Amino acid sequence: MSNQPEIRHLPVPDGLEGERVDAALARMFGFSRTKAAELAAGGKVLLDGAEVGKSDRVMAGSWIELEMPRERPPVQVVAEPVEGMEIVHDDDHLVVIVKPVGVAAHPSPGWEGPTVIGGLAAAGYTISTSGAAERQGIVHRLDVGTSGLMVVAKSERAYSLLKQQFRDRTVDKRYHALVQGHPDPLSGTIDAPIGRHPTHDYKWAVTADGKPSVTHYDLVEAYRAASLLDIKLETGRTHQIRVHMAAHRHPCVGDLTYGADPTLAKRLRLERQWLHAVRLGFQHPGDGSWVEYASGYPEDLRHALDVVRAESA
């Protein structure tokens, strides 16, 4: 389906003489006044060729021209086995998995690769939560290029309780990241708001008007050209660790999107950022007990780390 907007033209009927633009649009085209107001505010409504606002008045016989964005078709969940996806824990309430690199959490427009939801469906798991079908049970996400632990809710109660824990920041999310250079101080906190990158819409950045974002890090091991960090997220913004470490001038090794050295990445045979969700702890939605899960490094990250260690010996 074309993504070009649909243009609709209609004359204002006599019965709507003097009505506000948003009220007239709602009557003529059958959608809510809120939607009509949004279209008018976005400059999508013309009256006899002139742009009008939501509170302007229409005249009988005038021509309204409306630019309607085409609705995207609903995203479908495709039950497709995900190679390398490991089930760490499974019970009536939730399933904990290790997501491989190259896998999205759920389907989305423009993504045609494998997903956690599709992989679970192919493996016979039943997820029964409300909301959009393609996001069933997803209470948090990892980037496509980041591997590691994820929890997926299987019931409505588990979904609600887990989402609340993520909102309250009581979930213990730990990552290991191999970053370029040596952070100063070697352990610390980065507290810097994150928002859309001002010029590249596929990236995020530290921006004055961004959302509050807090990352705690501790040195695990230092090498000649890099440092292995243990990172705890207090907030969960998109690309948070990658953005904060890059802003700190220590990008994740292999993260070319955020300024990592391509020569080093090539030498380590690394085709993505060195970042893995290694531990996940939370209150189990079934009985309230504290549970923790751990994951070792996948082969590509382990190989890169071995080379960095050997070069530092």
mmCIF file of C-alpha atoms in Angstrom:
data_model
loop_
_atom_site.group_PDB
_atom_site.id
_atom_site.type_symbol
_atom_site.label_atom_id
_atom_site.label_comp_id
_atom_site.label_asym_id
_atom_site.label_seq_id
_atom_site.Cartn_x
_atom_site.Cartn_y
_atom_site.Cartn_z
ATOM 1 C CA MET A 1 0.000 0.000 0.000
ATOM 2 C CA SER A 2 1.234 3.509 -0.861
ATOM 3 C CA ASN A 3 2.225 5.725 2.059
ATOM 4 C CA GLN A 4 1.066 8.814 0.148
ATOM 5 C CA PRO A 5 -1.682 10.701 2.026
ATOM 6 C CA GLU A 6 -5.262 10.547 0.771
ATOM 7 C CA ILE A 7 -6.703 13.912 -0.346
ATOM 8 C CA ARG A 8 -10.472 14.319 0.094
ATOM 9 C CA HIS A 9 -12.615 17.232 -1.195
ATOM 10 C CA LEU A 10 -16.187 17.976 -0.136
ATOM 11 C CA PRO A 11 -18.443 21.048 -0.188
ATOM 12 C CA VAL A 12 -19.726 22.254 3.180
ATOM 13 C CA PRO A 13 -23.462 21.396 3.379
ATOM 14 C CA ASP A 14 -25.981 24.109 4.235
ATOM 15 C CA GLY A 15 -26.724 22.531 7.608
ATOM 16 C CA LEU A 16 -23.135 23.172 8.819
ATOM 17 C CA GLU A 17 -23.088 26.899 8.092
ATOM 18 C CA GLY A 18 -21.134 28.681 10.842
ATOM 19 C CA GLU A 19 -19.864 25.498 12.539
ATOM 20 C CA ARG A 20 -16.299 25.262 13.821
ATOM 21 C CA VAL A 21 -13.871 23.472 11.516
ATOM 22 C CA ASP A 22 -13.296 20.547 13.924
ATOM 23 C CA ALA A 23 -17.041 20.020 14.428
ATOM 24 C CA ALA A 24 -17.734 20.221 10.684
ATOM 25 C CA LEU A 25 -14.971 17.756 9.836
ATOM 26 C CA ALA A 26 -16.239 15.314 12.452
ATOM 27 C CA ARG A 27 -19.761 15.478 10.975
ATOM 28 C CA MET A 28 -18.656 15.299 7.339
ATOM 29 C CA PHE A 29 -16.003 12.588 7.586
ATOM 30 C CA GLY A 30 -17.134 10.569 10.600
ATOM 31 C CA PHE A 31 -14.144 10.818 12.897
ATOM 32 C CA SER A 32 -13.703 12.387 16.341
ATOM 33 C CA ARG A 33 -13.338 16.109 16.962
ATOM 34 C CA THR A 34 -9.983 15.354 18.595
ATOM 35 C CA LYS A 35 -8.760 13.761 15.369
ATOM 36 C CA ALA A 36 -10.199 16.671 13.376
ATOM 37 C CA ALA A 37 -8.419 19.167 15.629
ATOM 38 C CA GLU A 38 -5.117 17.285 15.194
ATOM 39 C CA LEU A 39 -5.436 17.423 11.400
ATOM 40 C CA ALA A 40 -6.221 21.141 11.468
ATOM 41 C CA ALA A 41 -3.321 21.853 13.848
ATOM 42 C CA GLY A 42 -1.030 19.973 11.468
ATOM 43 C CA GLY A 43 -1.984 22.165 8.527
ATOM 44 C CA LYS A 44 -3.899 19.350 6.818
ATOM 45 C CA VAL A 45 -7.180 21.256 6.330
ATOM 46 C CA LEU A 46 -7.865 23.883 3.612
ATOM 47 C CA LEU A 47 -11.059 25.902 3.211
ATOM 48 C CA ASP A 48 -11.397 27.277 -0.343
ATOM 49 C CA GLY A 49 -7.640 26.777 -0.706
ATOM 50 C CA ALA A 50 -6.616 28.570 2.506
ATOM 51 C CA GLU A 51 -5.265 26.786 5.593
ATOM 52 C CA VAL A 52 -7.631 26.938 8.573
ATOM 53 C CA GLY A 53 -7.446 26.150 12.273
ATOM 54 C CA LYS A 54 -9.779 23.995 14.347
ATOM 55 C CA SER A 55 -11.794 26.925 15.728
ATOM 56 C CA ASP A 56 -12.289 28.778 12.451
ATOM 57 C CA ARG A 57 -15.863 28.800 11.087
ATOM 58 C CA VAL A 58 -17.018 27.154 7.852
ATOM 59 C CA MET A 59 -19.403 28.624 5.293
ATOM 60 C CA ALA A 60 -22.013 26.627 3.390
ATOM 61 C CA GLY A 61 -20.890 25.905 -0.158
ATOM 62 C CA SER A 62 -17.175 26.366 0.612
ATOM 63 C CA TRP A 63 -14.883 23.518 -0.363
ATOM 64 C CA ILE A 64 -12.996 21.682 2.338
ATOM 65 C CA GLU A 65 -9.809 19.920 1.269
ATOM 66 C CA LEU A 66 -8.513 17.374 3.767
ATOM 67 C CA GLU A 67 -5.169 15.548 3.718
ATOM 68 C CA MET A 68 -5.703 12.204 5.433
ATOM 69 C CA PRO A 69 -2.667 10.075 6.349
ATOM 70 C CA ARG A 70 -3.160 6.503 5.165
ATOM 71 C CA GLU A 71 -3.543 4.030 7.983
ATOM 72 C CA ARG A 72 -0.778 1.456 8.173
ATOM 73 C CA PRO A 73 -2.015 -2.116 7.852
ATOM 74 C CA PRO A 74 -1.977 -3.944 11.194
ATOM 75 C CA VAL A 75 1.338 -5.575 12.013
ATOM 76 C CA GLN A 76 1.070 -9.356 11.921
ATOM 77 C CA VAL A 77 2.801 -11.759 14.288
ATOM 78 C CA VAL A 78 4.548 -14.446 12.243
ATOM 79 C CA ALA A 79 5.229 -17.654 14.160
ATOM 80 C CA GLU A 80 8.837 -18.197 13.112
ATOM 81 C CA PRO A 81 11.493 -20.159 15.010
ATOM 82 C CA VAL A 82 14.351 -17.956 16.251
ATOM 83 C CA GLU A 83 17.724 -19.638 15.997
ATOM 84 C CA GLY A 84 19.752 -19.313 19.168
ATOM 85 C CA MET A 85 16.932 -18.006 21.381
ATOM 86 C CA GLU A 86 17.384 -19.709 24.752
ATOM 87 C CA ILE A 87 14.595 -20.315 27.280
ATOM 88 C CA VAL A 88 16.088 -19.649 30.723
ATOM 89 C CA HIS A 89 12.901 -20.000 32.787
ATOM 90 C CA ASP A 90 9.259 -20.784 32.093
ATOM 91 C CA ASP A 91 6.201 -20.949 34.373
ATOM 92 C CA ASP A 92 2.492 -20.062 34.274
ATOM 93 C CA HIS A 93 3.218 -16.342 34.706
ATOM 94 C CA LEU A 94 6.237 -15.546 32.557
ATOM 95 C CA VAL A 95 9.035 -16.773 30.346
ATOM 96 C CA VAL A 96 12.624 -15.528 30.569
ATOM 97 C CA ILE A 97 14.662 -15.756 27.388
ATOM 98 C CA VAL A 98 18.103 -14.858 26.065
ATOM 99 C CA LYS A 99 17.535 -12.814 22.917
ATOM 100 C CA PRO A 100 20.147 -13.322 20.192
ATOM 101 C CA VAL A 101 21.533 -10.417 18.191
ATOM 102 C CA GLY A 102 19.529 -9.559 15.064
ATOM 103 C CA VAL A 103 16.157 -10.261 16.698
ATOM 104 C CA ALA A 104 13.548 -7.598 17.528
ATOM 105 C CA ALA A 105 11.369 -7.816 20.633
ATOM 106 C CA HIS A 106 8.147 -7.634 18.603
ATOM 107 C CA PRO A 107 6.958 -6.943 15.033
ATOM 108 C CA SER A 108 6.861 -3.327 13.871
ATOM 109 C CA PRO A 109 6.328 -1.509 10.571
ATOM 110 C CA GLY A 110 9.388 -1.890 8.341
ATOM 111 C CA TRP A 111 10.936 -4.775 10.326
ATOM 112 C CA GLU A 112 10.895 -8.063 8.429
ATOM 113 C CA GLY A 113 13.344 -10.036 10.550
ATOM 114 C CA PRO A 114 12.749 -12.491 13.410
ATOM 115 C CA THR A 115 11.082 -11.431 16.668
ATOM 116 C CA VAL A 116 10.902 -12.709 20.235
ATOM 117 C CA ILE A 117 7.083 -12.828 20.040
ATOM 118 C CA GLY A 118 7.208 -14.775 16.769
ATOM 119 C CA GLY A 119 9.807 -17.152 18.188
ATOM 120 C CA LEU A 120 7.729 -17.862 21.287
ATOM 121 C CA ALA A 121 4.617 -18.421 19.149
ATOM 122 C CA ALA A 122 6.531 -20.894 16.965
ATOM 123 C CA ALA A 123 7.692 -22.728 20.093
ATOM 124 C CA GLY A 124 4.081 -23.137 21.246
ATOM 125 C CA TYR A 125 3.973 -20.535 24.006
ATOM 126 C CA THR A 126 0.623 -18.893 24.742
ATOM 127 C CA ILE A 127 0.718 -15.228 25.703
ATOM 128 C CA SER A 128 -2.622 -13.900 27.004
ATOM 129 C CA THR A 129 -2.396 -10.180 27.651
ATOM 130 C CA SER A 130 -4.392 -7.206 26.452
ATOM 131 C CA GLY A 131 -3.161 -4.531 24.082
ATOM 132 C CA ALA A 132 -1.816 -4.770 20.554
ATOM 133 C CA ALA A 133 -1.456 -8.378 19.429
ATOM 134 C CA GLU A 134 2.068 -7.832 18.115
ATOM 135 C CA ARG A 135 3.291 -6.637 21.535
ATOM 136 C CA GLN A 136 1.715 -9.386 23.618
ATOM 137 C CA GLY A 137 3.539 -9.778 26.914
ATOM 138 C CA ILE A 138 6.403 -7.388 26.108
ATOM 139 C CA VAL A 139 7.191 -5.412 29.277
ATOM 140 C CA HIS A 140 10.655 -4.181 28.166
ATOM 141 C CA ARG A 141 12.803 -4.372 25.072
ATOM 142 C CA LEU A 142 16.366 -4.808 23.882
ATOM 143 C CA ASP A 143 17.709 -3.245 20.685
ATOM 144 C CA VAL A 144 17.874 -5.535 17.658
ATOM 145 C CA GLY A 145 21.672 -5.272 17.887
ATOM 146 C CA THR A 146 21.823 -6.020 21.628
ATOM 147 C CA SER A 147 21.661 -9.539 23.030
ATOM 148 C CA GLY A 148 20.727 -10.819 26.460
ATOM 149 C CA LEU A 149 17.993 -11.450 28.990
ATOM 150 C CA MET A 150 14.361 -10.467 28.505
ATOM 151 C CA VAL A 151 11.254 -11.357 30.492
ATOM 152 C CA VAL A 152 7.918 -11.783 28.702
ATOM 153 C CA ALA A 153 4.644 -11.845 30.663
ATOM 154 C CA LYS A 154 2.271 -14.719 29.889
ATOM 155 C CA SER A 155 -0.793 -13.500 31.805
ATOM 156 C CA GLU A 156 -2.617 -10.215 32.291
ATOM 157 C CA ARG A 157 -1.720 -10.106 35.994
ATOM 158 C CA ALA A 158 1.955 -10.783 35.313
ATOM 159 C CA TYR A 159 1.980 -8.112 32.605
ATOM 160 C CA SER A 160 0.505 -5.463 34.915
ATOM 161 C CA LEU A 161 2.777 -6.282 37.854
ATOM 162 C CA LEU A 162 5.950 -6.446 35.771
ATOM 163 C CA LYS A 163 5.153 -3.225 33.903
ATOM 164 C CA GLN A 164 4.641 -1.489 37.255
ATOM 165 C CA GLN A 165 8.047 -2.695 38.469
ATOM 166 C CA PHE A 166 9.715 -1.311 35.356
ATOM 167 C CA ARG A 167 7.865 1.997 35.847
ATOM 168 C CA ASP A 168 8.890 2.103 39.516
ATOM 169 C CA ARG A 169 12.514 1.285 38.556
ATOM 170 C CA THR A 170 12.687 -1.625 40.994
ATOM 171 C CA VAL A 171 13.844 -4.127 38.344
ATOM 172 C CA ASP A 172 17.592 -4.849 38.514
ATOM 173 C CA LYS A 173 18.793 -4.667 34.895
ATOM 174 C CA ARG A 174 22.506 -5.318 34.489
ATOM 175 C CA TYR A 175 24.517 -5.149 31.289
ATOM 176 C CA HIS A 176 28.137 -5.726 30.413
ATOM 177 C CA ALA A 177 29.599 -3.342 27.862
ATOM 178 C CA LEU A 178 33.071 -3.274 26.337
ATOM 179 C CA VAL A 179 33.810 0.404 25.734
ATOM 180 C CA GLN A 180 36.699 2.139 24.053
ATOM 181 C CA GLY A 181 39.332 3.655 26.308
ATOM 182 C CA HIS A 182 39.149 4.060 30.073
ATOM 183 C CA PRO A 183 36.294 6.058 31.646
ATOM 184 C CA ASP A 184 37.246 8.681 34.195
ATOM 185 C CA PRO A 185 36.181 8.007 36.888
ATOM 186 C CA LEU A 186 36.380 4.237 36.497
ATOM 187 C CA SER A 187 33.044 3.920 38.331
ATOM 188 C CA GLY A 188 30.364 6.556 38.211
ATOM 189 C CA THR A 189 26.920 7.745 37.169
ATOM 190 C CA ILE A 190 25.895 9.437 33.935
ATOM 191 C CA ASP A 191 22.804 11.585 34.444
ATOM 192 C CA ALA A 192 21.935 13.211 31.125
ATOM 193 C CA PRO A 193 18.567 13.559 29.325
ATOM 194 C CA ILE A 194 18.081 11.609 26.096
ATOM 195 C CA GLY A 195 15.915 12.606 23.140
ATOM 196 C CA ARG A 196 15.742 12.239 19.368
ATOM 197 C CA HIS A 197 18.937 13.179 17.542
ATOM 198 C CA PRO A 198 18.462 16.660 16.036
ATOM 199 C CA THR A 199 19.560 15.643 12.516
ATOM 200 C CA HIS A 200 19.416 11.824 12.282
ATOM 201 C CA ASP A 201 15.983 10.354 13.063
ATOM 202 C CA TYR A 202 17.382 6.822 13.466
ATOM 203 C CA LYS A 203 19.618 7.924 16.351
ATOM 204 C CA TRP A 204 19.187 9.295 19.854
ATOM 205 C CA ALA A 205 21.317 11.839 21.661
ATOM 206 C CA VAL A 206 21.839 13.738 24.902
ATOM 207 C CA THR A 207 19.552 16.752 24.430
ATOM 208 C CA ALA A 208 18.446 19.569 26.715
ATOM 209 C CA ASP A 209 14.761 18.715 26.237
ATOM 210 C CA GLY A 210 15.191 14.923 26.410
ATOM 211 C CA LYS A 211 13.738 12.551 28.991
ATOM 212 C CA PRO A 212 15.617 12.059 32.285
ATOM 213 C CA SER A 213 18.109 9.200 31.860
ATOM 214 C CA VAL A 214 20.449 7.719 34.490
ATOM 215 C CA THR A 215 23.152 5.100 33.916
ATOM 216 C CA HIS A 216 25.408 3.680 36.658
ATOM 217 C CA TYR A 217 28.642 1.931 35.661
ATOM 218 C CA ASP A 218 31.487 0.085 37.400
ATOM 219 C CA LEU A 219 34.775 -1.141 35.955
ATOM 220 C CA VAL A 220 35.056 -4.927 35.731
ATOM 221 C CA GLU A 221 38.403 -5.116 33.938
ATOM 222 C CA ALA A 222 40.649 -2.653 32.103
ATOM 223 C CA TYR A 223 42.586 -3.523 28.944
ATOM 224 C CA ARG A 224 45.052 -1.617 26.794
ATOM 225 C CA ALA A 225 42.458 -0.233 24.370
ATOM 226 C CA ALA A 226 39.148 -0.838 26.148
ATOM 227 C CA SER A 227 37.310 -1.334 29.431
ATOM 228 C CA LEU A 228 34.735 -3.946 30.417
ATOM 229 C CA LEU A 229 31.980 -2.283 32.427
ATOM 230 C CA ASP A 230 29.123 -3.568 34.566
ATOM 231 C CA ILE A 231 26.194 -1.228 33.924
ATOM 232 C CA LYS A 232 22.978 -0.757 35.874
ATOM 233 C CA LEU A 233 20.155 1.164 34.246
ATOM 234 C CA GLU A 234 18.012 3.317 36.494
ATOM 235 C CA THR A 235 15.889 4.410 33.528
ATOM 236 C CA GLY A 236 15.228 2.534 30.290
ATOM 237 C CA ARG A 237 15.495 4.900 27.311
ATOM 238 C CA THR A 238 16.023 3.695 23.765
ATOM 239 C CA HIS A 239 19.773 3.209 23.117
ATOM 240 C CA GLN A 240 20.467 4.589 26.614
ATOM 241 C CA ILE A 241 23.780 2.838 27.308
ATOM 242 C CA ARG A 242 25.035 3.431 23.770
ATOM 243 C CA VAL A 243 24.123 7.134 23.851
ATOM 244 C CA HIS A 244 25.479 7.780 27.346
ATOM 245 C CA MET A 245 28.794 6.008 26.735
ATOM 246 C CA ALA A 246 29.250 7.790 23.403
ATOM 247 C CA ALA A 247 28.475 11.152 25.056
ATOM 248 C CA HIS A 248 31.069 10.199 27.706
ATOM 249 C CA ARG A 249 33.509 9.704 24.783
ATOM 250 C CA HIS A 250 33.762 5.987 25.395
ATOM 251 C CA PRO A 251 31.417 4.377 22.845
ATOM 252 C CA CYS A 252 30.680 0.674 22.984
ATOM 253 C CA VAL A 253 33.250 -1.200 20.919
ATOM 254 C CA GLY A 254 31.754 -1.984 17.511
ATOM 255 C CA ASP A 255 28.974 0.625 17.793
ATOM 256 C CA LEU A 256 29.650 2.452 14.520
ATOM 257 C CA THR A 257 26.301 4.287 14.752
ATOM 258 C CA TYR A 258 27.551 6.113 17.824
ATOM 259 C CA GLY A 259 31.142 6.809 16.819
ATOM 260 C CA ALA A 260 33.086 3.630 17.590
ATOM 261 C CA ASP A 261 36.381 2.969 15.770
ATOM 262 C CA PRO A 262 35.616 0.847 12.652
ATOM 263 C CA THR A 263 39.233 -0.380 12.479
ATOM 264 C CA LEU A 264 39.026 -1.851 15.985
ATOM 265 C CA ALA A 265 35.634 -3.425 15.235
ATOM 266 C CA LYS A 266 37.007 -5.054 12.078
ATOM 267 C CA ARG A 267 40.060 -6.401 13.917
ATOM 268 C CA LEU A 268 37.764 -7.974 16.528
ATOM 269 C CA ARG A 269 35.407 -9.319 13.802
ATOM 270 C CA LEU A 270 32.590 -7.472 15.567
ATOM 271 C CA GLU A 271 29.555 -6.519 13.497
ATOM 272 C CA ARG A 272 27.516 -4.891 16.297
ATOM 273 C CA GLN A 273 27.955 -3.082 19.591
ATOM 274 C CA TRP A 274 29.626 -5.045 22.383
ATOM 275 C CA LEU A 275 26.664 -4.967 24.769
ATOM 276 C CA HIS A 276 24.890 -7.840 26.513
ATOM 277 C CA ALA A 277 22.128 -7.956 29.149
ATOM 278 C CA VAL A 278 23.793 -10.299 31.647
ATOM 279 C CA ARG A 279 21.477 -10.225 34.675
ATOM 280 C CA LEU A 280 17.817 -9.551 35.360
ATOM 281 C CA GLY A 281 16.183 -9.453 38.781
ATOM 282 C CA PHE A 282 12.599 -8.642 39.813
ATOM 283 C CA GLN A 283 9.745 -9.617 42.124
ATOM 284 C CA HIS A 284 7.995 -12.645 40.667
ATOM 285 C CA PRO A 285 4.382 -11.711 39.863
ATOM 286 C CA GLY A 286 3.177 -15.082 41.144
ATOM 287 C CA ASP A 287 4.300 -15.060 44.790
ATOM 288 C CA GLY A 288 6.224 -11.802 45.135
ATOM 289 C CA SER A 289 9.565 -13.531 45.741
ATOM 290 C CA TRP A 290 12.743 -11.943 44.358
ATOM 291 C CA VAL A 291 14.127 -13.876 41.381
ATOM 292 C CA GLU A 292 17.329 -13.361 39.390
ATOM 293 C CA TYR A 293 18.537 -14.756 36.077
ATOM 294 C CA ALA A 294 21.952 -14.626 34.412
ATOM 295 C CA SER A 295 23.335 -15.078 30.903
ATOM 296 C CA GLY A 296 26.858 -15.668 29.606
ATOM 297 C CA TYR A 297 28.328 -13.876 26.605
ATOM 298 C CA PRO A 298 27.435 -15.072 23.095
ATOM 299 C CA GLU A 299 30.210 -16.302 20.814
ATOM 300 C CA ASP A 300 30.878 -13.054 18.894
ATOM 301 C CA LEU A 301 31.260 -10.994 22.077
ATOM 302 C CA ARG A 302 33.336 -13.671 23.777
ATOM 303 C CA HIS A 303 35.724 -13.830 20.796
ATOM 304 C CA ALA A 304 36.150 -10.042 20.720
ATOM 305 C CA LEU A 305 36.827 -9.946 24.471
ATOM 306 C CA ASP A 306 39.406 -12.758 24.176
ATOM 307 C CA VAL A 307 41.291 -10.805 21.484
ATOM 308 C CA VAL A 308 41.273 -7.595 23.563
ATOM 309 C CA ARG A 309 42.550 -9.531 26.585
ATOM 310 C CA ALA A 310 45.284 -11.246 24.573
ATOM 311 C CA GLU A 311 46.447 -7.917 23.125
ATOM 312 C CA SER A 312 46.703 -6.530 26.645
ATOM 313 C CA ALA A 313 48.746 -9.384 28.084
#
